[in-house]
Tab-separated table of C-alpha atoms in Angstrom:
chain	number	residue	atom	x	y	z
Y	1	MET	CA	-303.110	-270.070	-135.696
Y	2	VAL	CA	-301.679	-270.659	-132.251
Y	3	LYS	CA	-299.916	-267.307	-132.425
Y	4	PHE	CA	-303.196	-265.621	-133.373
Y	5	LEU	CA	-305.002	-267.157	-130.349
Y	6	LYS	CA	-302.256	-265.952	-128.035
Y	7	ILE	CA	-302.575	-262.439	-129.333
Y	8	PHE	CA	-306.382	-262.601	-129.057
Y	9	ASN	CA	-306.195	-263.804	-125.403
Y	10	PHE	CA	-303.766	-261.003	-124.583
Y	11	TYR	CA	-306.074	-258.352	-125.883
Y	12	ARG	CA	-309.053	-259.876	-124.055
Y	13	GLN	CA	-307.182	-259.890	-120.732
Y	14	TRP	CA	-305.988	-256.345	-121.402
Y	15	ASN	CA	-309.553	-255.095	-121.924
Y	16	LYS	CA	-310.707	-256.790	-118.722
Y	17	PHE	CA	-307.891	-254.978	-116.878
Y	18	LYS	CA	-308.844	-251.605	-118.337
Y	19	ILE	CA	-312.542	-252.105	-117.419
Y	20	LYS	CA	-311.560	-253.089	-113.874
Y	21	GLN	CA	-309.319	-250.056	-113.548
Y	22	LEU	CA	-312.004	-247.744	-114.919
Y	23	GLY	CA	-314.399	-249.202	-112.360
Y	24	LEU	CA	-312.089	-248.506	-109.519
Y	25	ILE	CA	-311.514	-244.915	-110.734
Y	26	GLY	CA	-315.272	-244.457	-111.006
Y	27	LEU	CA	-315.736	-245.648	-107.392
Y	28	PHE	CA	-313.009	-243.308	-106.282
Y	29	PHE	CA	-314.669	-240.222	-107.850
Y	30	MET	CA	-318.088	-241.338	-106.509
Y	31	ALA	CA	-316.575	-241.420	-103.015
Y	32	ILE	CA	-315.071	-237.928	-103.471
Y	33	LEU	CA	-318.447	-236.568	-104.694
Y	34	GLY	CA	-320.175	-238.145	-101.714
Y	35	MET	CA	-317.754	-236.463	-99.313
Y	36	VAL	CA	-318.226	-233.146	-100.914
Y	37	TRP	CA	-322.044	-233.605	-100.817
Y	38	LEU	CA	-322.015	-234.523	-97.137
Y	39	TRP	CA	-319.350	-232.067	-95.942
Y	40	PRO	CA	-321.619	-229.048	-95.286
Y	41	VAL	CA	-323.793	-231.092	-92.910
Y	42	GLY	CA	-320.823	-232.011	-90.829
Y	43	ALA	CA	-319.438	-228.525	-91.007
Y	44	ILE	CA	-322.640	-227.060	-89.640
Y	45	SER	CA	-322.571	-229.347	-86.594
Y	46	GLN	CA	-319.012	-228.198	-85.867
Y	47	THR	CA	-319.673	-224.455	-86.196
Y	48	SER	CA	-323.052	-224.114	-84.433
Y	49	TYR	CA	-324.579	-225.532	-81.318
Y	50	GLU	CA	-327.466	-227.997	-81.054
Y	51	PRO	CA	-330.466	-226.116	-79.553
Y	52	ALA	CA	-331.686	-229.306	-77.973
Y	53	HIS	CA	-328.267	-229.702	-76.225
Y	54	LEU	CA	-328.383	-226.135	-74.913
Y	55	THR	CA	-331.912	-226.673	-73.545
Y	56	GLN	CA	-330.777	-229.925	-71.898
Y	57	LEU	CA	-327.872	-228.194	-70.179
Y	58	LEU	CA	-329.930	-225.329	-68.852
Y	59	SER	CA	-332.720	-227.577	-67.609
Y	60	THR	CA	-330.713	-230.507	-66.200
Y	61	ASN	CA	-327.250	-228.985	-65.555
Y	62	SER	CA	-325.814	-231.940	-67.397
Y	63	CYS	CA	-324.703	-232.301	-70.968
Y	64	SER	CA	-321.622	-234.411	-71.436
Y	65	LEU	CA	-320.421	-234.882	-75.090
Y	66	CYS	CA	-322.841	-232.145	-76.164
Y	67	ASN	CA	-322.344	-229.777	-79.065
Y	68	LEU	CA	-322.422	-226.260	-77.572
Y	69	VAL	CA	-320.135	-224.647	-80.175
Y	70	GLY	CA	-320.636	-220.846	-80.139
Y	71	ALA	CA	-323.467	-221.057	-77.594
Y	72	ASN	CA	-324.315	-218.012	-75.509
Y	73	LEU	CA	-323.942	-218.982	-71.837
Y	74	ARG	CA	-323.055	-215.560	-70.534
Y	75	SER	CA	-323.487	-215.314	-66.726
Y	76	ALA	CA	-325.010	-218.803	-66.727
Y	77	LEU	CA	-325.299	-220.559	-63.377
Y	78	LEU	CA	-323.644	-223.949	-64.014
Y	79	MET	CA	-322.269	-224.748	-60.587
Y	80	GLY	CA	-321.436	-228.456	-60.467
Y	81	ALA	CA	-322.503	-229.006	-64.058
Y	82	ASP	CA	-321.542	-232.120	-66.006
Y	83	LEU	CA	-319.931	-230.956	-69.264
Y	84	LYS	CA	-317.449	-233.813	-69.733
Y	85	SER	CA	-315.983	-233.743	-73.277
Y	86	ALA	CA	-318.432	-231.103	-74.366
Y	87	LYS	CA	-317.739	-228.984	-77.438
Y	88	LEU	CA	-317.686	-225.373	-76.284
Y	89	VAL	CA	-315.466	-223.926	-79.003
Y	90	ASN	CA	-316.050	-220.109	-79.312
Y	91	ALA	CA	-318.787	-220.293	-76.696
Y	92	ASN	CA	-319.572	-217.209	-74.634
Y	93	LEU	CA	-319.143	-218.114	-70.968
Y	94	GLU	CA	-318.310	-214.599	-69.776
Y	95	GLY	CA	-319.085	-214.345	-66.050
Y	96	ALA	CA	-320.467	-217.871	-65.957
Y	97	VAL	CA	-320.450	-219.715	-62.596
Y	98	LEU	CA	-318.805	-223.080	-63.249
Y	99	ARG	CA	-317.648	-223.752	-59.695
Y	100	ALA	CA	-316.949	-227.464	-59.118
Y	101	ALA	CA	-318.184	-228.255	-62.673
Y	102	ASN	CA	-316.851	-231.223	-64.503
Y	103	LEU	CA	-315.328	-230.075	-67.864
Y	104	SER	CA	-312.739	-232.800	-68.249
Y	105	GLY	CA	-311.786	-233.302	-71.864
Y	106	ALA	CA	-313.890	-230.350	-73.027
Y	107	GLN	CA	-313.000	-228.336	-76.070
Y	108	LEU	CA	-312.967	-224.567	-75.249
Y	109	MET	CA	-310.754	-223.207	-77.980
Y	110	GLY	CA	-311.407	-219.526	-78.516
Y	111	ALA	CA	-314.149	-219.469	-75.853
Y	112	ASN	CA	-314.821	-216.353	-73.739
Y	113	LEU	CA	-314.499	-217.188	-70.026
Y	114	SER	CA	-313.504	-213.731	-68.872
Y	115	THR	CA	-314.456	-213.226	-65.162
Y	116	ALA	CA	-315.796	-216.819	-65.075
Y	117	ASP	CA	-315.799	-218.658	-61.749
Y	118	LEU	CA	-313.990	-221.967	-62.203
Y	119	ARG	CA	-312.958	-222.548	-58.622
Y	120	GLY	CA	-312.657	-226.286	-57.836
Y	121	ALA	CA	-313.649	-227.203	-61.359
Y	122	GLU	CA	-312.456	-230.436	-63.004
Y	123	LEU	CA	-310.559	-229.236	-66.080
Y	124	SER	CA	-308.107	-232.055	-66.768
Y	125	GLY	CA	-307.423	-232.592	-70.428
Y	126	CYS	CA	-309.259	-229.465	-71.491
Y	127	ASN	CA	-308.228	-227.453	-74.555
Y	128	PHE	CA	-308.326	-223.692	-73.808
Y	129	ASN	CA	-306.047	-222.739	-76.720
Y	130	GLY	CA	-306.707	-219.133	-77.597
Y	131	ALA	CA	-309.507	-218.760	-74.979
Y	132	ASP	CA	-310.098	-215.562	-73.017
Y	133	LEU	CA	-309.813	-216.229	-69.281
Y	134	THR	CA	-309.174	-212.701	-68.196
Y	135	ARG	CA	-309.821	-212.095	-64.511
Y	136	SER	CA	-311.188	-215.645	-64.147
Y	137	GLU	CA	-311.029	-217.562	-60.867
Y	138	LEU	CA	-309.294	-220.974	-61.013
Y	139	VAL	CA	-308.269	-221.538	-57.388
Y	140	GLY	CA	-308.597	-225.230	-56.475
Y	141	ALA	CA	-309.257	-226.285	-60.100
Y	142	ASN	CA	-307.712	-229.473	-61.505
Y	143	VAL	CA	-305.747	-228.364	-64.598
Y	144	PHE	CA	-303.767	-231.505	-65.205
Y	145	LEU	CA	-302.398	-231.602	-68.797
Y	146	ILE	CA	-304.597	-228.836	-70.102
Y	147	ASP	CA	-303.739	-226.714	-73.133
Y	148	LEU	CA	-303.599	-222.965	-72.396
Y	149	GLY	CA	-301.450	-222.069	-75.381
Y	150	ASN	CA	-302.060	-218.445	-76.546
Y	151	ALA	CA	-304.816	-218.108	-73.927
Y	152	ASN	CA	-305.511	-214.785	-72.246
Y	153	LEU	CA	-305.128	-215.221	-68.502
Y	154	GLN	CA	-304.452	-211.616	-67.684
Y	155	GLU	CA	-305.256	-210.844	-64.007
Y	156	ALA	CA	-306.544	-214.402	-63.566
Y	157	ASN	CA	-306.364	-216.014	-60.082
Y	158	LEU	CA	-304.295	-219.224	-60.309
Y	159	SER	CA	-302.745	-219.123	-56.881
Y	160	GLY	CA	-301.690	-222.331	-55.224
Y	161	ILE	CA	-302.839	-224.743	-57.883
Y	162	ASP	CA	-300.896	-227.540	-59.551
Y	163	MET	CA	-299.974	-226.465	-63.083
Y	164	SER	CA	-297.045	-228.828	-63.528
Y	165	GLN	CA	-296.438	-229.744	-67.162
Y	166	VAL	CA	-299.200	-227.391	-68.327
Y	167	TYR	CA	-298.814	-225.971	-71.881
Y	168	LEU	CA	-298.764	-222.153	-71.690
Y	169	GLU	CA	-296.734	-221.262	-74.706
Y	170	GLY	CA	-297.564	-217.702	-75.885
Y	171	ALA	CA	-300.113	-217.271	-73.086
Y	172	ASN	CA	-300.834	-213.859	-71.568
Y	173	LEU	CA	-300.460	-214.050	-67.777
Y	174	GLY	CA	-299.843	-210.359	-67.293
Y	175	SER	CA	-300.560	-209.363	-63.662
Y	176	ALA	CA	-301.935	-212.889	-62.944
Y	177	ASN	CA	-301.925	-214.233	-59.385
Y	178	LEU	CA	-299.599	-217.341	-59.428
Y	179	ARG	CA	-298.503	-217.090	-55.806
Y	180	GLY	CA	-297.365	-220.488	-54.554
Y	181	THR	CA	-298.417	-222.156	-57.844
Y	182	ASN	CA	-296.696	-225.335	-58.996
Y	183	LEU	CA	-295.349	-224.769	-62.554
Y	184	THR	CA	-292.778	-227.545	-62.567
Y	185	LEU	CA	-291.919	-228.493	-66.172
Y	186	ALA	CA	-294.505	-226.034	-67.516
Y	187	GLN	CA	-294.115	-224.759	-71.081
Y	188	LEU	CA	-294.062	-220.963	-70.943
Y	189	VAL	CA	-292.037	-220.149	-74.096
Y	190	GLY	CA	-292.775	-216.594	-75.159
Y	191	ALA	CA	-295.414	-216.195	-72.440
Y	192	ASN	CA	-296.289	-212.748	-71.027
Y	193	LEU	CA	-295.837	-212.739	-67.235
Y	194	ARG	CA	-295.348	-208.984	-66.908
Y	195	GLY	CA	-296.148	-207.866	-63.382
Y	196	ALA	CA	-297.300	-211.390	-62.397
Y	197	ASN	CA	-297.224	-212.482	-58.842
Y	198	LEU	CA	-295.043	-215.624	-58.673
Y	199	ASN	CA	-294.090	-215.227	-55.068
Y	200	GLY	CA	-293.015	-218.666	-53.727
Y	201	ALA	CA	-293.983	-220.384	-57.047
Y	202	ASN	CA	-292.272	-223.611	-58.077
Y	203	LEU	CA	-290.843	-223.215	-61.609
Y	204	THR	CA	-288.327	-226.109	-61.461
Y	205	SER	CA	-287.238	-227.082	-65.004
Y	206	ALA	CA	-289.886	-224.876	-66.545
Y	207	ASN	CA	-289.225	-223.710	-70.097
Y	208	MET	CA	-289.542	-219.873	-70.084
Y	209	LYS	CA	-287.388	-219.060	-73.039
Y	210	MET	CA	-288.108	-215.555	-74.372
Y	211	ALA	CA	-290.799	-215.003	-71.716
Y	212	ASN	CA	-291.643	-211.515	-70.500
Y	213	LEU	CA	-291.231	-211.311	-66.703
Y	214	ASN	CA	-290.803	-207.545	-66.585
Y	215	ASN	CA	-291.516	-206.300	-63.000
Y	216	ALA	CA	-292.683	-209.810	-61.989
Y	217	ASP	CA	-292.635	-210.770	-58.340
Y	218	LEU	CA	-290.498	-213.940	-58.028
Y	219	ARG	CA	-289.475	-213.564	-54.425
Y	220	GLY	CA	-288.535	-216.887	-52.854
Y	221	ALA	CA	-289.516	-218.765	-56.079
Y	222	ASP	CA	-287.825	-222.052	-56.942
Y	223	LEU	CA	-286.334	-221.663	-60.403
Y	224	THR	CA	-283.922	-224.621	-60.305
Y	225	SER	CA	-282.819	-225.684	-63.759
Y	226	VAL	CA	-285.318	-223.250	-65.350
Y	227	THR	CA	-284.713	-222.117	-68.929
Y	228	LEU	CA	-284.874	-218.290	-69.205
Y	229	GLY	CA	-282.727	-217.797	-72.306
Y	230	GLY	CA	-283.473	-214.381	-73.801
Y	231	ALA	CA	-286.142	-213.687	-71.214
Y	232	ASP	CA	-287.041	-210.152	-70.135
Y	233	LEU	CA	-286.616	-209.843	-66.374
Y	234	ARG	CA	-286.085	-206.070	-66.151
Y	235	GLY	CA	-287.099	-204.756	-62.788
Y	236	ALA	CA	-288.099	-208.260	-61.592
Y	237	ASN	CA	-287.958	-209.027	-57.905
Y	238	LEU	CA	-286.079	-212.284	-57.423
Y	239	ALA	CA	-284.895	-211.708	-53.837
Y	240	GLY	CA	-284.232	-215.025	-52.095
Y	241	ALA	CA	-285.086	-217.066	-55.242
Y	242	ASN	CA	-283.261	-220.289	-56.109
Y	243	LEU	CA	-281.828	-220.146	-59.578
Y	244	GLU	CA	-279.332	-222.967	-59.233
Y	245	LYS	CA	-278.431	-224.477	-62.620
Y	246	ALA	CA	-280.746	-221.970	-64.334
Y	247	ASN	CA	-280.115	-221.004	-67.914
Y	248	LEU	CA	-280.174	-217.145	-68.177
Y	249	GLU	CA	-278.183	-216.914	-71.352
Y	250	ASN	CA	-278.777	-213.491	-73.040
Y	251	ALA	CA	-281.511	-212.658	-70.461
Y	252	ASP	CA	-282.115	-209.050	-69.567
Y	253	LEU	CA	-282.017	-208.513	-65.747
Y	254	THR	CA	-281.552	-204.716	-65.862
Y	255	GLY	CA	-282.545	-203.291	-62.426
Y	256	ALA	CA	-283.535	-206.714	-61.117
Y	257	ASP	CA	-283.538	-207.386	-57.413
Y	258	LEU	CA	-281.292	-210.463	-56.970
Y	259	ARG	CA	-280.433	-210.070	-53.263
Y	260	GLY	CA	-279.587	-213.418	-51.596
Y	261	VAL	CA	-280.318	-215.296	-54.853
Y	262	ASN	CA	-278.638	-218.628	-55.444
Y	263	LEU	CA	-277.081	-218.629	-58.905
Y	264	GLY	CA	-274.741	-221.562	-58.335
Y	265	ILE	CA	-273.794	-223.347	-61.570
Y	266	ALA	CA	-276.151	-220.975	-63.434
Y	267	ILE	CA	-275.500	-220.005	-67.068
Y	268	LEU	CA	-275.278	-216.169	-67.334
Y	269	SER	CA	-273.485	-215.920	-70.665
Y	270	GLY	CA	-274.395	-212.741	-72.507
Y	271	ALA	CA	-276.823	-211.687	-69.768
Y	272	LYS	CA	-277.468	-208.034	-68.952
Y	273	LEU	CA	-277.441	-207.156	-65.269
Y	274	VAL	CA	-277.080	-203.399	-65.455
Y	275	ASN	CA	-278.051	-201.680	-62.173
Y	276	ALA	CA	-279.112	-205.120	-60.697
Y	277	ASN	CA	-278.733	-205.730	-56.999
Y	278	LEU	CA	-276.757	-208.900	-56.302
Y	279	THR	CA	-276.075	-208.262	-52.602
Y	280	GLY	CA	-275.322	-211.563	-50.855
Y	281	ALA	CA	-275.970	-213.568	-54.095
Y	282	ASN	CA	-274.275	-216.893	-54.666
Y	283	LEU	CA	-272.451	-217.050	-58.004
Y	284	SER	CA	-270.246	-220.055	-57.256
Y	285	ASP	CA	-269.383	-222.018	-60.418
Y	286	ALA	CA	-271.709	-219.854	-62.501
Y	287	ARG	CA	-270.816	-219.377	-66.154
Y	288	ILE	CA	-270.092	-215.678	-66.392
Y	289	ILE	CA	-269.064	-214.876	-69.978
Y	290	ASN	CA	-269.668	-211.486	-71.622
Y	291	VAL	CA	-272.021	-210.470	-68.794
Y	292	ASP	CA	-272.818	-206.786	-68.382
Y	293	PHE	CA	-272.587	-205.855	-64.699
Y	294	CYS	CA	-272.473	-202.096	-65.338
Y	295	ASN	CA	-273.355	-200.261	-62.032
Y	296	ALA	CA	-274.702	-203.495	-60.521
Y	297	THR	CA	-274.289	-204.022	-56.846
Y	298	MET	CA	-272.058	-207.107	-56.707
Y	299	PRO	CA	-272.309	-209.808	-53.941
Y	300	ASP	CA	-269.510	-208.132	-52.015
Y	301	GLY	CA	-271.206	-204.714	-52.112
Y	302	LYS	CA	-268.944	-203.287	-54.813
Y	303	LYS	CA	-270.218	-201.729	-58.015
Y	304	GLY	CA	-269.782	-203.533	-61.294
Y	305	ARG	CA	-267.626	-202.056	-63.961
Y	306	CYS	CA	-268.941	-200.404	-67.103
Y	307	SER	CA	-267.113	-201.175	-70.328
């Protein structure tokens, strides 16, 4: 009899456990169904703007934290506007006047800002990943820790601004004006800087691995400890630049102007300097292994040998 009661109690406890488990499973599936049911509502708010927010911005010039995703603000006059932390993903801001506007923390991924006026704008913490900033004006803007990865900045004016530590991986800066710009520790891996004006720019410790600097103007630039491994520097003008401790491993400097350049302690292993002009250059303690100096003008004026 005692044995029977033990077995009975075991089965009763087991059934309670199964019911409890089934209840938890049921709640789990109800939660999933609820998320599926509510998802489209959230999705809509993320892919389209709120008309009321757009009206507020255009009437008051202020709309922080607003949803302006995909909004058409082409040629809008938003000088000094307050757009802190606004969602402007895929918005059309072509030719918009955003001079001295506050866009700190705003989301502008994929937005069209071509020919936009962003002079003196507060852009700290903004996400411009994949945005189009072709021929835009950013002189005097605060771009502290912004994301410009894969952004199109072709022919943009970024002269003299502080872009230290800015993320520019894969960005297109072809023919951009970066004269005197501070790009210390900037991430420029695979960036296109073909024909860019980097005269007097500070690129200390910047990561420019595999970057395209074909025909770029780097006269007098500070490239101390810069990483340029595998970079394309064909026809680049580096006259008077400081490349001390720079890593130029496997870089292509064919036809580059390196007159008076400081390459002390630089890594040149596997680099190509065919037809380059190294007149008066400093190569003291540089790592020169398997470097192609064919027809290059060496520091002493002699021509490099062709193998």
